[in-house]
Coordinates of C-alpha atoms in Angstrom, one line a residue:
X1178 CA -95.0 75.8 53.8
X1179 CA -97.3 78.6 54.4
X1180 CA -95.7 82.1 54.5
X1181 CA -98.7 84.4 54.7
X1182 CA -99.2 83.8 58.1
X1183 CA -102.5 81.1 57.4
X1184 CA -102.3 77.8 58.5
X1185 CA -101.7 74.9 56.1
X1186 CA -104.4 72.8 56.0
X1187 CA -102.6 69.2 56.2
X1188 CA -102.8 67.6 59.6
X1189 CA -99.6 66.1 60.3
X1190 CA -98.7 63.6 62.4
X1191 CA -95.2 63.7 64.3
X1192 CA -94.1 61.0 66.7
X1193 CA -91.9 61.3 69.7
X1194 CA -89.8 58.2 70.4
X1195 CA -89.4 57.5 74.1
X1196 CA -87.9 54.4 76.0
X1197 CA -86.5 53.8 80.1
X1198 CA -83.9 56.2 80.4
X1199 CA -85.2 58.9 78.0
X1200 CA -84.7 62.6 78.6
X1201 CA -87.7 64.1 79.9
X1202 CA -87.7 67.7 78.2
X1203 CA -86.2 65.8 75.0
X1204 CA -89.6 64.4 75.1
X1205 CA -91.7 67.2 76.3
X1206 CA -90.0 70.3 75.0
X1207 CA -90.7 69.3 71.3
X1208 CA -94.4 68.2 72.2
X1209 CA -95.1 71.7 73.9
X1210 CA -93.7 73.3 70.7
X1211 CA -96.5 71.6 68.1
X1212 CA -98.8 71.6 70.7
X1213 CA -98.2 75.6 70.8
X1214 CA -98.7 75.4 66.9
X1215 CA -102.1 74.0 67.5
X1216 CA -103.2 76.8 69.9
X1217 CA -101.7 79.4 67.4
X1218 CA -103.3 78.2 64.3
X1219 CA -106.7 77.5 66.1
X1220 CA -107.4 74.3 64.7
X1221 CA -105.2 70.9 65.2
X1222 CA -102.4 71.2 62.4
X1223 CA -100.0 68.2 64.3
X1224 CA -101.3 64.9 65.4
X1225 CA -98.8 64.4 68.1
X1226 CA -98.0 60.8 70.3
X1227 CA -95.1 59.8 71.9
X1228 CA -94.8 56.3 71.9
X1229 CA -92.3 53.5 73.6
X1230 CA -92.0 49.7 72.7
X1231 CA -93.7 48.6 75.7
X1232 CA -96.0 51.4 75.7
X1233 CA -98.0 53.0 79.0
X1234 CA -95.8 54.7 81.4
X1235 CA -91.9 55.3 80.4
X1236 CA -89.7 56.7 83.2
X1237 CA -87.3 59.4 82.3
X1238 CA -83.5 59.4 83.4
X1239 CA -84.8 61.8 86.3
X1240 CA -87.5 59.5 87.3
X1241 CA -90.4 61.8 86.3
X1242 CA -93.0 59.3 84.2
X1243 CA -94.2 60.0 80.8
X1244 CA -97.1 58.0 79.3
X1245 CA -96.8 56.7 76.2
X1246 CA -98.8 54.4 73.6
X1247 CA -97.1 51.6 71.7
X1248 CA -95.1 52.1 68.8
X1249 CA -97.3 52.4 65.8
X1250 CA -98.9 49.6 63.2
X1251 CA -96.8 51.5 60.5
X1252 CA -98.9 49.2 57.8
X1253 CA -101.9 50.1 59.0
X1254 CA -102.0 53.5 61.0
X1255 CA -101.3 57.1 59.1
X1256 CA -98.3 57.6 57.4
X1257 CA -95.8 59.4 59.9
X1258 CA -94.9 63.3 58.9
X1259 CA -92.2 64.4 61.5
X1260 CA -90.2 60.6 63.4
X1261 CA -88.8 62.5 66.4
X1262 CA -86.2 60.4 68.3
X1263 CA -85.5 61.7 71.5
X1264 CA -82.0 61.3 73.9
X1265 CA -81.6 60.5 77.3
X1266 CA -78.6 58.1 79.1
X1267 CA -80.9 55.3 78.3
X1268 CA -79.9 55.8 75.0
X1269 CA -77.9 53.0 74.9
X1270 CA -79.6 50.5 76.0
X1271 CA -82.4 51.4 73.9
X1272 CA -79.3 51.1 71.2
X1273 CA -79.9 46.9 71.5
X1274 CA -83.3 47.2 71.7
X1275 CA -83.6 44.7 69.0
X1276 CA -87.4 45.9 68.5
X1277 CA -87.1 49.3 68.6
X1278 CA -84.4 49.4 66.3
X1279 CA -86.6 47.5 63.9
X1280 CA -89.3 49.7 64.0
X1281 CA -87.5 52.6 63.6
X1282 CA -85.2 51.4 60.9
X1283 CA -89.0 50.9 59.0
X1284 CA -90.5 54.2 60.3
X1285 CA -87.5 56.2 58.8
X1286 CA -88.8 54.8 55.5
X1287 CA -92.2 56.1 56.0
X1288 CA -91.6 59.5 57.4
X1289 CA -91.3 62.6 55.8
X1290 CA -88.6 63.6 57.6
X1291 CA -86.5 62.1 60.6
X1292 CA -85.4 64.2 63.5
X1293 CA -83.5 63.6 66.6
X1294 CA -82.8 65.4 70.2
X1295 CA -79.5 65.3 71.9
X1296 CA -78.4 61.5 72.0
X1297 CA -80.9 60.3 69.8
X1298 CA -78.7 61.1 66.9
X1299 CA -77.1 57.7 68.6
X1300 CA -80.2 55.7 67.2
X1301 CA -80.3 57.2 64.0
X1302 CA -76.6 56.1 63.7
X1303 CA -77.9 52.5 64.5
X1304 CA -79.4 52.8 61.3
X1305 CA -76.9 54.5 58.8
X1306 CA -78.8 57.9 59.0
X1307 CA -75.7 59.7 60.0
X1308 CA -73.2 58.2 57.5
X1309 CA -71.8 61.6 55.5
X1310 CA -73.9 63.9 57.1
X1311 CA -73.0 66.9 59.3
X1312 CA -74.7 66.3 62.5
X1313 CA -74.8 67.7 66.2
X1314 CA -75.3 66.3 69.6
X1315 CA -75.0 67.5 72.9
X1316 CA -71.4 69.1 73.2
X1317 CA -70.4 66.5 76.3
X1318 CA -71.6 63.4 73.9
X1319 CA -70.3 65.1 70.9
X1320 CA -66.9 62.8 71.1
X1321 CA -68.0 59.2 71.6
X1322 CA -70.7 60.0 68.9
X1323 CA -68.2 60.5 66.6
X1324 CA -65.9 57.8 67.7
X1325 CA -69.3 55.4 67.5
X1326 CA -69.8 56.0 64.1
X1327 CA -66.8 57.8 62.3
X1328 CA -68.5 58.5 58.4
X1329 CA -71.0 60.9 60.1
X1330 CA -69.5 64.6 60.2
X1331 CA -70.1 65.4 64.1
X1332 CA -70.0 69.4 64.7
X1333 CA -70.6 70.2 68.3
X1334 CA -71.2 73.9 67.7
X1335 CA -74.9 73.9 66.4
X1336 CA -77.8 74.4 68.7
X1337 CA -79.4 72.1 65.5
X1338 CA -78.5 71.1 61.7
X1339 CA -80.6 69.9 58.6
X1340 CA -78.5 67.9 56.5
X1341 CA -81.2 65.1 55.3
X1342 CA -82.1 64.6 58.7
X1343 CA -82.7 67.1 61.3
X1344 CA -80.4 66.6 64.8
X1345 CA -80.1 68.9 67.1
X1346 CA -78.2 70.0 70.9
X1347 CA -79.2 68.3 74.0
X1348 CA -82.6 69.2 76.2
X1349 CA -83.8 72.9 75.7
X1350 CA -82.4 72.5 72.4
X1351 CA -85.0 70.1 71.3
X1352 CA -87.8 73.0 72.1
X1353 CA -85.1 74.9 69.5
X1354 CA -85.4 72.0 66.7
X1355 CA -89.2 72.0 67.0
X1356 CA -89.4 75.7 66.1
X1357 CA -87.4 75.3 63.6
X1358 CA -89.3 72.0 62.0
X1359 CA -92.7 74.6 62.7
X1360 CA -90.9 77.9 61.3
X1361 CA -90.6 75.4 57.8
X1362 CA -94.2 73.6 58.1
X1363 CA -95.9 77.3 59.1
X1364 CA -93.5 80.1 58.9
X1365 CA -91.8 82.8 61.0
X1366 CA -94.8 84.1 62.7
X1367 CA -96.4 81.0 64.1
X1368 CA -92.6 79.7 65.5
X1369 CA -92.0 83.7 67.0
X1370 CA -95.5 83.5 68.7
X1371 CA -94.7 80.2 70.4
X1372 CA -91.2 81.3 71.3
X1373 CA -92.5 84.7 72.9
X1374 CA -95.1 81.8 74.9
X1375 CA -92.1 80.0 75.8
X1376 CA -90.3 83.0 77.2
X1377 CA -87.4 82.1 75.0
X1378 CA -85.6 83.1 71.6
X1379 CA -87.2 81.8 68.7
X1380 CA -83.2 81.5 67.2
X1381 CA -80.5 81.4 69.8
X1382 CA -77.8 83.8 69.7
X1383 CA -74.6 81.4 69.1
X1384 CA -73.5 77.8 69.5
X1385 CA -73.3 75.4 72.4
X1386 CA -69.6 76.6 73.2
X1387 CA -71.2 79.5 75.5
X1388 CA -72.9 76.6 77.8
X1389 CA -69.8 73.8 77.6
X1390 CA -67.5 73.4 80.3
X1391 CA -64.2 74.5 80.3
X1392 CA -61.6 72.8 78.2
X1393 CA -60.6 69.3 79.7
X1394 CA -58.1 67.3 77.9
X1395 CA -57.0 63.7 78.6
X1396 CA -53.4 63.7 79.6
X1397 CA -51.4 62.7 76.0
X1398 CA -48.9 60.1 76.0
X1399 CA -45.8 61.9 75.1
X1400 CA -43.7 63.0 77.5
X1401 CA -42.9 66.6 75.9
X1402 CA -46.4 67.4 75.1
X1403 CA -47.4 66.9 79.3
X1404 CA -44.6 69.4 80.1
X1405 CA -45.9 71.7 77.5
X1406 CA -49.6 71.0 78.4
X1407 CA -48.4 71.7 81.8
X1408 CA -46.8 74.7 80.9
X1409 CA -49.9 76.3 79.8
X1410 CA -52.4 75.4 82.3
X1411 CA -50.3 76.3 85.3
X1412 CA -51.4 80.2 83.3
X1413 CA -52.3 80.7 80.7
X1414 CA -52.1 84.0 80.6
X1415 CA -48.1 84.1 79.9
X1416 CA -46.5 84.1 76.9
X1417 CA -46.7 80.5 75.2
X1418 CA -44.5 80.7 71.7
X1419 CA -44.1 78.1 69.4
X1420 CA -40.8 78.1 70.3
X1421 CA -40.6 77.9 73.6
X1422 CA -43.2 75.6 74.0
X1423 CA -41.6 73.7 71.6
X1424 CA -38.1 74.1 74.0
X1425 CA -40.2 72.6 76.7
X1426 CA -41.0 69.6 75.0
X1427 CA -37.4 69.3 73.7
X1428 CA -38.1 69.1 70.1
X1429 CA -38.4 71.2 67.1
X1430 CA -40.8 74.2 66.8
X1431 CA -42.1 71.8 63.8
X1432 CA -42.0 68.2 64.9
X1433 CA -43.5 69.7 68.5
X1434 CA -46.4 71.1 66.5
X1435 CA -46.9 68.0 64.8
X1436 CA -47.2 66.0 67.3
X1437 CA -48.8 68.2 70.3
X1438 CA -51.9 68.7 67.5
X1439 CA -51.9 64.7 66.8
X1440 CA -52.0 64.6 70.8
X1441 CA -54.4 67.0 71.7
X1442 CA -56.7 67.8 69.5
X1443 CA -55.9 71.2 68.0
X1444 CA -52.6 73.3 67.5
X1445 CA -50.8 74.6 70.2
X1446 CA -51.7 78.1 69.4
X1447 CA -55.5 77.4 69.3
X1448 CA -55.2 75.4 73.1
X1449 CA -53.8 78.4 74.5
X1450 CA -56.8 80.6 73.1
X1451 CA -59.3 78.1 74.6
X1452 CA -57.7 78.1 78.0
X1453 CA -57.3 82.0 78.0
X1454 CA -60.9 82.0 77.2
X1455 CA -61.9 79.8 79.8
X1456 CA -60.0 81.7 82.4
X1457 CA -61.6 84.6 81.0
X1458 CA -65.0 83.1 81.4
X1459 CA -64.6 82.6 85.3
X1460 CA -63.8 86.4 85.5
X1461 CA -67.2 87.4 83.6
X1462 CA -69.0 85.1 85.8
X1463 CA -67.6 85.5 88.9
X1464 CA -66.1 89.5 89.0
X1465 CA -67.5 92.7 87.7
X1466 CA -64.3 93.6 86.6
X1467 CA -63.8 95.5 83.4
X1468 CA -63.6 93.2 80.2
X1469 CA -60.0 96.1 79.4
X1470 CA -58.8 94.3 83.1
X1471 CA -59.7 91.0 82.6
X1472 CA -58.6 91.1 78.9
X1473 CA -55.1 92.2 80.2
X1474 CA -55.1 89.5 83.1
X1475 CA -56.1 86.6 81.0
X1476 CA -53.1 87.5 78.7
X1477 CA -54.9 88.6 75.4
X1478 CA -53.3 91.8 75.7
X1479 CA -56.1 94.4 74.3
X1480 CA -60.4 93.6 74.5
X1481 CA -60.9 93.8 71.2
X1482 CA -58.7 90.9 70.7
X1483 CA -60.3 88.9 73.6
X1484 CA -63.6 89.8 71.7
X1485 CA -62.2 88.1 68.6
X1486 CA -61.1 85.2 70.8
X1487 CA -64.3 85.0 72.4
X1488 CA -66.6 84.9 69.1
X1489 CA -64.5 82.3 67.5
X1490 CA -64.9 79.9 70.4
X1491 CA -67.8 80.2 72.4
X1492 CA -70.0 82.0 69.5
X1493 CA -71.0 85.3 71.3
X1494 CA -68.8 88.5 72.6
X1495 CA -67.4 88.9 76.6
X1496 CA -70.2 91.4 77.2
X1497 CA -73.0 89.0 75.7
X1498 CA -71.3 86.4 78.0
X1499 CA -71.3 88.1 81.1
X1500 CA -75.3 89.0 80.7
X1501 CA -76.1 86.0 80.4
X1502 CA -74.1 84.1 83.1
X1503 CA -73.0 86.3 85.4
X1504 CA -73.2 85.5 88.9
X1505 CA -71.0 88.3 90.9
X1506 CA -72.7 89.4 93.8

């Protein structure tokens, strides 16, 4: 990795793995990103191709058409440096794509390291890539990733993780991975110069809880645990105590805990932060209140601790929020 600022001189090959249904800026977000290390370096430090099984034009899950060449002669072409698998909702089909899967399951061998964008981590779970590893996907996929293959550690939170391979958040994220797999091939400066060509941050501030929608649970079996989930979304902003939660479910502060955590999710105490957060989010967005007011509404009480709240579950503070998705006229 060069640090001084110089370009290394190994040409490295990285290739993008597209297929019908593929995410278009999964695709072209990471290719803009080595392309933009070319152009810095002045001289062609990645070889980059995106390639499909059937090769020639692929069309993206928004119809826009990528072309593409056909997946490598991995005996006889270059050895790969970067394997960059990219998502898309025609991730699963691609999933029983009996020859894709047997290329990449060989590629993986003969890369230097592996890499995948949004749902792609889906196809690197086809191949046992994600058994015992912390990984991230998009935060709405996040779930049935981890119910699809249960040894790999799913964390929603990241915007990307290295742990053996590189995954990584869903669409613009991919641009984030690239810099990233740069910042380690050429350093800081090449990946900041990029970024600043990108208009965009060459490290995110915080995770993908700022961008997910608002807390949706599936309505849970037991009886006690609806009246209580009840009880708290009708507002949130009230006082919800063990206890009386608990005394709306009819059961014990201890037992009710038990089982509302086993049916939901998370503890009692930590639902009510995430829905007093997301009611807090539609005031930042939607009022120019004060964050003391909407603090106080929302039933947190004081801003510093609906600042505490905020950090813990979205990753940035209210004011941070409201700058960046504010829409109050």
């Amino acid at each position: 990795m060069s640090t001084s600022g110089a370009p290394s001189s190994t040409l490295r090959r990285v290739v993008v793995v597209a297929y019908p249904g593929v995410q278009a800026l999964d695709v072209t977000g990471p290719f803009e990103v080595f392309a933009g290390a070319n152009s810095w370096a002045s001289t062609q430090c990645y070889d980059i191709s995106v390639v499909s099984v059937a090769g020639g034009p692929v069309t993206t899950e928004s119809g826009l058409r990528i072309d593409s060449g056909p997946l490598p002669d991995l005996s006889a072409d270059a050895p790969i440096d970067t394997l960059v698998v990219a998502g898309g909702t025609g991730v699963h089909d691609a999933r029983d794509d009996d020859e894709l899967i047997t290329w990449l399951g060989a590629a993986v061998t003969r890369s230097r390291r592996v890499a995948s964008v949004c749902s792609g981590a889906f196809l690197l779970g086809e191949l046992g890539l994600l058994d015992g590893r912390r990984v991230t996907t998009h935060w709405a996929r996040a779930r049935r990733l981890a119910q699809t293959f249960p040894a790999a550690i799913v964390d929603p939170e990241p915007i990307h993780l290295h742990d053996g391979v590189w995954t990584s958040a869903g669409v613009t994220a991919g641009i984030d991975l690239a810099l990233a797999l740069v910042t380690d091939d050429h350093g800081a400066a090449c990946a900041q110069t990029i970024a600043q060509w990108l208009v965009m941050f060459v490290r995110r501030p915080g995770g993908q809880s700022q961008f997910a929608a608002p807390v949706w649970t599936p309505m849970p079996d037991h009886d006690g645990v609806r009246r209580a989930l009840d009880e708290i979304n009708a507002d949130p902003s009230r006082r919800h105590s063990m206890h009386d939660l608990a005394t709306v479910a009819a059961m014990s502060p201890r037992h009710f805990s038990r089982v509302f955590t086993r049916e939901v999710g998370c503890a009692p105490g930590r639902y009510v932060e995430l829905r007093r957060v997301d009611a807090a989010r539609g005031h930042l967005e939607q009022t120019t209140d004060n964050v003391e007011a909407i603090a106080e509404r929302c039933g947190f009480g004081s801003s510093e601790t609906m600042r505490r709240a905020f950090v813990r579950q979205v990753g940035v503070a209210p004011a941070s929020y409201r700058q960046r998705f504010a829409h109050a006229p």
